[in-house]
Structure formats: C-alpha cells, structure tokens
Amino acid sequence: MTDAAALPGQPRGGVLSGPATARAVNVLAPNASAMTLDGTNTWIVSEPDSDLAVAIDPGPLDDVHLRSVVDTAEKAGKRVALTLLTHGHPDHAEGAARFAELTGTKVRALDSALRLGDEGLGAGDVITVGGLELRVVPTPGHTADSLCFHLPADRAVLTGDTILGRGTTVVAHPDGRLGDYLDSLRRLRSLTVDDGVNTVLPGHGPVLEDAQGAVEFYLAHRAHRLAQVETAVENGYRSPDAVVAHVYADVDRSLWPAAELSVRAQLDYLREHGLI
C-alpha cells in the first residue's frame, strides 16, 4: 500500500458542492459509495454574464438529481445549452439521455455510442457556448474514451475520473491501459506548467487547489505501485488476485475487485516493457 505521506503533492481538497470557481458550480449526485466517493460531481460551467451554460457528466439516471442540475442553472439565470461527457461509465453518463430530454440539449462525447447529435469530441476541439471556452484534452487510461476539459479563464481543468478529489483512480483494464494513463498524466502536468492550470475540478471528491501537486502525486503513486507489483511478481506472486492480496493487503477487501483491474493493467505494462 502506498505511504501517501512519503509522496509529493498530496492533494488538499476544497469545495465539495456548490460554486468552485468563477465559472464552475458542482451539483453532487446522491450516489456515494466506496468507488464514487461522495458521489458524482455534475459540473455546470458558464461565463458569469451569460445566460447559457454547459453541463458536464449528468451522472446516474436519477430524476431528482437531473432536475436539481436544471434547477441550479435556472436559479442562476442560465439555460443548459450543451451536455458533455468525460467518459462513458454509468455513474457519469447513465443519466445523459434523460438529461438531454429535460434540457433539449445535444450530448457530445468521444464514444459515438454515447452521443446524442452529430458532433463528437476529439483532440484539439474548442467548445464555445455563451462566450465560455472549453478545450478538449484527450486523457485515455482510466478508460479508452476518457477526456478532460481545460477551462482557461479559470485556470482549471475538469478531470472526470482521470484525477479524483481524494485518493487515486482505477485503470479499468482491459479498456484502460497504464501506458496511456501515464501519458495522460504527463499531458495534464504540461497544462499546469505551460498553461498555468492550478485547479482540478474532479468527477468525484472535492476540488483540488494545487493541480501540479495533484498530478505529481498521481505520477509518484503510479510509479510506487508499479514497483510494488513488479517486486511481488519477482517474489512469486504471479496471478492478478495473488498480487492484489499481497500488495493491497491493508486495503478494504471491498475495493479489491477494482484494485485487480489496475493490477492487470500494471502486469500488462510490465510485460510490454520486458520487465517481467
């Protein structure tokens, strides 16, 4: 198990629900669990003086929550004009079709199966709604279709499950791949260094106010965990479940199935690089 105190950039959380930046407001879905932390963060983003907004990750198919997102926007004098998805996991995307019915919006995503409308999302896309600018950042790894959204005006990035507000995320093997995930973290680090991003608006957990520290923490955690898995294999723990039982011995067993996904991704990575 990672000794978090020994790693750099341990994230420190801020806002959990409500306004987070000048342009971003979180409406927390009531689906808290060991995997979703406090619940899914549904983000409403807009220019302060605009009556149009973008919703990111409507969340689960929960009509009360979806209507709460609409109500939150309307109370601020705004209409949701577009819905975006960071990725297709149900806790982020299951409610998207119903939310589109409530708002009359299109749904844009990388995965064509999740879209409602003709437009998808891809690297280099810039989304503009009511003067708001969001830049699409491909960040595969957690899943193959994972995206982040750079909000330059707030020096923020909306990260879905690529970076969480508390703890670390799962590389959801076989769809998620560790090599892709490490590249995505480095891409996010470039945003903090080259573009001045200092705030993480995650898909779960509180807002992180040290984006660069959070990315460095994630990279250090992955390197540390990968070394643990490699050592476990060298010591005779060959199967994914055996590695999980050894490396994650002090982690709640309810999280072991998710840990096994990451371990399988790590084992693939080690084999691909000739390390085991």
PDB file of N, CA and C in Angstrom, residues 211-266:
ATOM      1  N   ALA A 211      -3.128  21.911  -8.618  1.00  0.00           N
ATOM      2  CA  ALA A 211      -3.210  20.974  -9.745  1.00  0.00           C
ATOM      3  C   ALA A 211      -1.878  20.295 -10.022  1.00  0.00           C
ATOM      4  N   GLN A 212      -0.793  21.064 -10.011  1.00  0.00           N
ATOM      5  CA  GLN A 212       0.501  20.467 -10.293  1.00  0.00           C
ATOM      6  C   GLN A 212       0.879  19.455  -9.218  1.00  0.00           C
ATOM      7  N   GLY A 213       0.628  19.795  -7.963  1.00  0.00           N
ATOM      8  CA  GLY A 213       0.910  18.864  -6.889  1.00  0.00           C
ATOM      9  C   GLY A 213       0.102  17.593  -7.021  1.00  0.00           C
ATOM     10  N   ALA A 214      -1.167  17.721  -7.434  1.00  0.00           N
ATOM     11  CA  ALA A 214      -2.020  16.549  -7.603  1.00  0.00           C
ATOM     12  C   ALA A 214      -1.471  15.635  -8.700  1.00  0.00           C
ATOM     13  N   VAL A 215      -1.061  16.220  -9.829  1.00  0.00           N
ATOM     14  CA  VAL A 215      -0.509  15.401 -10.916  1.00  0.00           C
ATOM     15  C   VAL A 215       0.774  14.715 -10.473  1.00  0.00           C
ATOM     16  N   GLU A 216       1.633  15.445  -9.781  1.00  0.00           N
ATOM     17  CA  GLU A 216       2.888  14.844  -9.317  1.00  0.00           C
ATOM     18  C   GLU A 216       2.602  13.709  -8.331  1.00  0.00           C
ATOM     19  N   PHE A 217       1.614  13.904  -7.475  1.00  0.00           N
ATOM     20  CA  PHE A 217       1.219  12.856  -6.538  1.00  0.00           C
ATOM     21  C   PHE A 217       0.757  11.612  -7.280  1.00  0.00           C
ATOM     22  N   TYR A 218      -0.056  11.803  -8.300  1.00  0.00           N
ATOM     23  CA  TYR A 218      -0.559  10.666  -9.074  1.00  0.00           C
ATOM     24  C   TYR A 218       0.579   9.936  -9.787  1.00  0.00           C
ATOM     25  N   LEU A 219       1.495  10.680 -10.386  1.00  0.00           N
ATOM     26  CA  LEU A 219       2.622  10.045 -11.068  1.00  0.00           C
ATOM     27  C   LEU A 219       3.494   9.278 -10.082  1.00  0.00           C
ATOM     28  N   ALA A 220       3.748   9.870  -8.921  1.00  0.00           N
ATOM     29  CA  ALA A 220       4.558   9.186  -7.908  1.00  0.00           C
ATOM     30  C   ALA A 220       3.847   7.944  -7.385  1.00  0.00           C
ATOM     31  N   HIS A 221       2.543   8.061  -7.180  1.00  0.00           N
ATOM     32  CA  HIS A 221       1.768   6.906  -6.711  1.00  0.00           C
ATOM     33  C   HIS A 221       1.839   5.768  -7.709  1.00  0.00           C
ATOM     34  N   ARG A 222       1.691   6.072  -8.995  1.00  0.00           N
ATOM     35  CA  ARG A 222       1.723   5.018 -10.019  1.00  0.00           C
ATOM     36  C   ARG A 222       3.102   4.365 -10.087  1.00  0.00           C
ATOM     37  N   ALA A 223       4.147   5.163 -10.004  1.00  0.00           N
ATOM     38  CA  ALA A 223       5.497   4.599 -10.028  1.00  0.00           C
ATOM     39  C   ALA A 223       5.727   3.699  -8.822  1.00  0.00           C
ATOM     40  N   HIS A 224       5.266   4.140  -7.670  1.00  0.00           N
ATOM     41  CA  HIS A 224       5.425   3.372  -6.439  1.00  0.00           C
ATOM     42  C   HIS A 224       4.649   2.059  -6.512  1.00  0.00           C
ATOM     43  N   ARG A 225       3.411   2.147  -6.981  1.00  0.00           N
ATOM     44  CA  ARG A 225       2.572   0.942  -7.065  1.00  0.00           C
ATOM     45  C   ARG A 225       3.131  -0.029  -8.109  1.00  0.00           C
ATOM     46  N   LEU A 226       3.618   0.503  -9.224  1.00  0.00           N
ATOM     47  CA  LEU A 226       4.174  -0.363 -10.259  1.00  0.00           C
ATOM     48  C   LEU A 226       5.393  -1.111  -9.725  1.00  0.00           C
ATOM     49  N   ALA A 227       6.227  -0.440  -8.955  1.00  0.00           N
ATOM     50  CA  ALA A 227       7.383  -1.089  -8.350  1.00  0.00           C
ATOM     51  C   ALA A 227       6.955  -2.181  -7.382  1.00  0.00           C
ATOM     52  N   GLN A 228       5.883  -1.924  -6.630  1.00  0.00           N
ATOM     53  CA  GLN A 228       5.376  -2.941  -5.710  1.00  0.00           C
ATOM     54  C   GLN A 228       4.894  -4.177  -6.464  1.00  0.00           C
ATOM     55  N   VAL A 229       4.187  -3.974  -7.559  1.00  0.00           N
ATOM     56  CA  VAL A 229       3.681  -5.102  -8.351  1.00  0.00           C
ATOM     57  C   VAL A 229       4.841  -5.879  -8.966  1.00  0.00           C
ATOM     58  N   GLU A 230       5.821  -5.167  -9.493  1.00  0.00           N
ATOM     59  CA  GLU A 230       6.987  -5.843 -10.078  1.00  0.00           C
ATOM     60  C   GLU A 230       7.705  -6.685  -9.026  1.00  0.00           C
ATOM     61  N   THR A 231       7.881  -6.137  -7.828  1.00  0.00           N
ATOM     62  CA  THR A 231       8.537  -6.882  -6.751  1.00  0.00           C
ATOM     63  C   THR A 231       7.713  -8.085  -6.333  1.00  0.00           C
ATOM     64  N   ALA A 232       6.394  -7.914  -6.290  1.00  0.00           N
ATOM     65  CA  ALA A 232       5.523  -9.037  -5.918  1.00  0.00           C
ATOM     66  C   ALA A 232       5.678 -10.190  -6.905  1.00  0.00           C
ATOM     67  N   VAL A 233       5.728  -9.868  -8.192  1.00  0.00           N
ATOM     68  CA  VAL A 233       5.900 -10.913  -9.213  1.00  0.00           C
ATOM     69  C   VAL A 233       7.250 -11.597  -9.044  1.00  0.00           C
ATOM     70  N   GLU A 234       8.278 -10.809  -8.806  1.00  0.00           N
ATOM     71  CA  GLU A 234       9.616 -11.383  -8.605  1.00  0.00           C
ATOM     72  C   GLU A 234       9.654 -12.308  -7.391  1.00  0.00           C
ATOM     73  N   ASN A 235       8.770 -12.045  -6.419  1.00  0.00           N
ATOM     74  CA  ASN A 235       8.727 -12.864  -5.205  1.00  0.00           C
ATOM     75  C   ASN A 235       7.741 -14.027  -5.312  1.00  0.00           C
ATOM     76  N   GLY A 236       7.240 -14.254  -6.533  1.00  0.00           N
ATOM     77  CA  GLY A 236       6.429 -15.441  -6.766  1.00  0.00           C
ATOM     78  C   GLY A 236       4.935 -15.242  -6.788  1.00  0.00           C
ATOM     79  N   TYR A 237       4.468 -14.008  -6.645  1.00  0.00           N
ATOM     80  CA  TYR A 237       3.026 -13.741  -6.728  1.00  0.00           C
ATOM     81  C   TYR A 237       2.685 -13.489  -8.195  1.00  0.00           C
ATOM     82  N   ARG A 238       2.194 -14.502  -8.867  1.00  0.00           N
ATOM     83  CA  ARG A 238       2.078 -14.454 -10.323  1.00  0.00           C
ATOM     84  C   ARG A 238       0.708 -14.037 -10.830  1.00  0.00           C
ATOM     85  N   SER A 239      -0.346 -14.504 -10.206  1.00  0.00           N
ATOM     86  CA  SER A 239      -1.687 -14.218 -10.699  1.00  0.00           C
ATOM     87  C   SER A 239      -2.152 -12.852 -10.200  1.00  0.00           C
ATOM     88  N   PRO A 240      -3.065 -12.207 -10.947  1.00  0.00           N
ATOM     89  CA  PRO A 240      -3.558 -10.896 -10.508  1.00  0.00           C
ATOM     90  C   PRO A 240      -4.149 -10.912  -9.104  1.00  0.00           C
ATOM     91  N   ASP A 241      -4.933 -11.956  -8.769  1.00  0.00           N
ATOM     92  CA  ASP A 241      -5.537 -11.974  -7.436  1.00  0.00           C
ATOM     93  C   ASP A 241      -4.499 -12.167  -6.347  1.00  0.00           C
ATOM     94  N   ALA A 242      -3.437 -12.932  -6.642  1.00  0.00           N
ATOM     95  CA  ALA A 242      -2.369 -13.107  -5.658  1.00  0.00           C
ATOM     96  C   ALA A 242      -1.609 -11.798  -5.443  1.00  0.00           C
ATOM     97  N   VAL A 243      -1.370 -11.062  -6.529  1.00  0.00           N
ATOM     98  CA  VAL A 243      -0.694  -9.762  -6.408  1.00  0.00           C
ATOM     99  C   VAL A 243      -1.545  -8.787  -5.600  1.00  0.00           C
ATOM    100  N   VAL A 244      -2.848  -8.776  -5.866  1.00  0.00           N
ATOM    101  CA  VAL A 244      -3.743  -7.879  -5.125  1.00  0.00           C
ATOM    102  C   VAL A 244      -3.703  -8.204  -3.631  1.00  0.00           C
ATOM    103  N   ALA A 245      -3.812  -9.492  -3.295  1.00  0.00           N
ATOM    104  CA  ALA A 245      -3.835  -9.889  -1.887  1.00  0.00           C
ATOM    105  C   ALA A 245      -2.539  -9.495  -1.178  1.00  0.00           C
ATOM    106  N   HIS A 246      -1.439  -9.497  -1.919  1.00  0.00           N
ATOM    107  CA  HIS A 246      -0.141  -9.154  -1.326  1.00  0.00           C
ATOM    108  C   HIS A 246       0.055  -7.634  -1.257  1.00  0.00           C
ATOM    109  N   VAL A 247      -0.165  -6.944  -2.369  1.00  0.00           N
ATOM    110  CA  VAL A 247       0.139  -5.512  -2.448  1.00  0.00           C
ATOM    111  C   VAL A 247      -0.925  -4.664  -1.758  1.00  0.00           C
ATOM    112  N   TYR A 248      -2.174  -5.115  -1.817  1.00  0.00           N
ATOM    113  CA  TYR A 248      -3.283  -4.336  -1.260  1.00  0.00           C
ATOM    114  C   TYR A 248      -3.801  -4.967   0.036  1.00  0.00           C
ATOM    115  N   ALA A 249      -2.920  -5.620   0.763  1.00  0.00           N
ATOM    116  CA  ALA A 249      -3.338  -6.353   1.969  1.00  0.00           C
ATOM    117  C   ALA A 249      -4.012  -5.459   3.002  1.00  0.00           C
ATOM    118  N   ASP A 250      -3.625  -4.175   3.058  1.00  0.00           N
ATOM    119  CA  ASP A 250      -4.192  -3.286   4.069  1.00  0.00           C
ATOM    120  C   ASP A 250      -5.319  -2.407   3.519  1.00  0.00           C
ATOM    121  N   VAL A 251      -5.804  -2.767   2.337  1.00  0.00           N
ATOM    122  CA  VAL A 251      -6.914  -2.032   1.726  1.00  0.00           C
ATOM    123  C   VAL A 251      -8.205  -2.807   1.957  1.00  0.00           C
ATOM    124  N   ASP A 252      -9.294  -2.093   2.179  1.00  0.00           N
ATOM    125  CA  ASP A 252     -10.601  -2.721   2.366  1.00  0.00           C
ATOM    126  C   ASP A 252     -10.854  -3.726   1.246  1.00  0.00           C
ATOM    127  N   ARG A 253     -11.207  -4.947   1.614  1.00  0.00           N
ATOM    128  CA  ARG A 253     -11.376  -6.009   0.623  1.00  0.00           C
ATOM    129  C   ARG A 253     -12.485  -5.700  -0.387  1.00  0.00           C
ATOM    130  N   SER A 254     -13.416  -4.827  -0.020  1.00  0.00           N
ATOM    131  CA  SER A 254     -14.465  -4.454  -0.973  1.00  0.00           C
ATOM    132  C   SER A 254     -13.891  -3.729  -2.185  1.00  0.00           C
ATOM    133  N   LEU A 255     -12.678  -3.174  -2.039  1.00  0.00           N
ATOM    134  CA  LEU A 255     -12.030  -2.464  -3.145  1.00  0.00           C
ATOM    135  C   LEU A 255     -11.110  -3.366  -3.957  1.00  0.00           C
ATOM    136  N   TRP A 256     -10.934  -4.611  -3.545  1.00  0.00           N
ATOM    137  CA  TRP A 256     -10.017  -5.499  -4.251  1.00  0.00           C
ATOM    138  C   TRP A 256     -10.415  -5.759  -5.706  1.00  0.00           C
ATOM    139  N   PRO A 257     -11.700  -5.915  -6.029  1.00  0.00           N
ATOM    140  CA  PRO A 257     -12.033  -6.108  -7.448  1.00  0.00           C
ATOM    141  C   PRO A 257     -11.573  -4.947  -8.322  1.00  0.00           C
ATOM    142  N   ALA A 258     -11.731  -3.715  -7.833  1.00  0.00           N
ATOM    143  CA  ALA A 258     -11.248  -2.566  -8.588  1.00  0.00           C
ATOM    144  C   ALA A 258      -9.725  -2.559  -8.640  1.00  0.00           C
ATOM    145  N   ALA A 259      -9.089  -2.914  -7.509  1.00  0.00           N
ATOM    146  CA  ALA A 259      -7.626  -2.981  -7.490  1.00  0.00           C
ATOM    147  C   ALA A 259      -7.117  -4.014  -8.495  1.00  0.00           C
ATOM    148  N   GLU A 260      -7.861  -5.097  -8.661  1.00  0.00           N
ATOM    149  CA  GLU A 260      -7.410  -6.128  -9.606  1.00  0.00           C
ATOM    150  C   GLU A 260      -7.396  -5.605 -11.041  1.00  0.00           C
ATOM    151  N   LEU A 261      -8.336  -4.711 -11.373  1.00  0.00           N
ATOM    152  CA  LEU A 261      -8.311  -4.114 -12.707  1.00  0.00           C
ATOM    153  C   LEU A 261      -7.000  -3.355 -12.925  1.00  0.00           C
ATOM    154  N   SER A 262      -6.629  -2.540 -11.934  1.00  0.00           N
ATOM    155  CA  SER A 262      -5.375  -1.790 -12.050  1.00  0.00           C
ATOM    156  C   SER A 262      -4.172  -2.726 -12.074  1.00  0.00           C
ATOM    157  N   VAL A 263      -4.203  -3.785 -11.272  1.00  0.00           N
ATOM    158  CA  VAL A 263      -3.088  -4.739 -11.260  1.00  0.00           C
ATOM    159  C   VAL A 263      -2.948  -5.408 -12.620  1.00  0.00           C
ATOM    160  N   ARG A 264      -4.052  -5.797 -13.224  1.00  0.00           N
ATOM    161  CA  ARG A 264      -3.985  -6.401 -14.559  1.00  0.00           C
ATOM    162  C   ARG A 264      -3.376  -5.416 -15.561  1.00  0.00           C
ATOM    163  N   ALA A 265      -3.738  -4.148 -15.457  1.00  0.00           N
ATOM    164  CA  ALA A 265      -3.149  -3.141 -16.339  1.00  0.00           C
ATOM    165  C   ALA A 265      -1.651  -2.990 -16.071  1.00  0.00           C
ATOM    166  N   GLN A 266      -1.266  -3.059 -14.799  1.00  0.00           N
ATOM    167  CA  GLN A 266       0.155  -2.950 -14.449  1.00  0.00           C
ATOM    168  C   GLN A 266       0.939  -4.159 -14.946  1.00  0.00           C
TER     169      GLN A 266
END
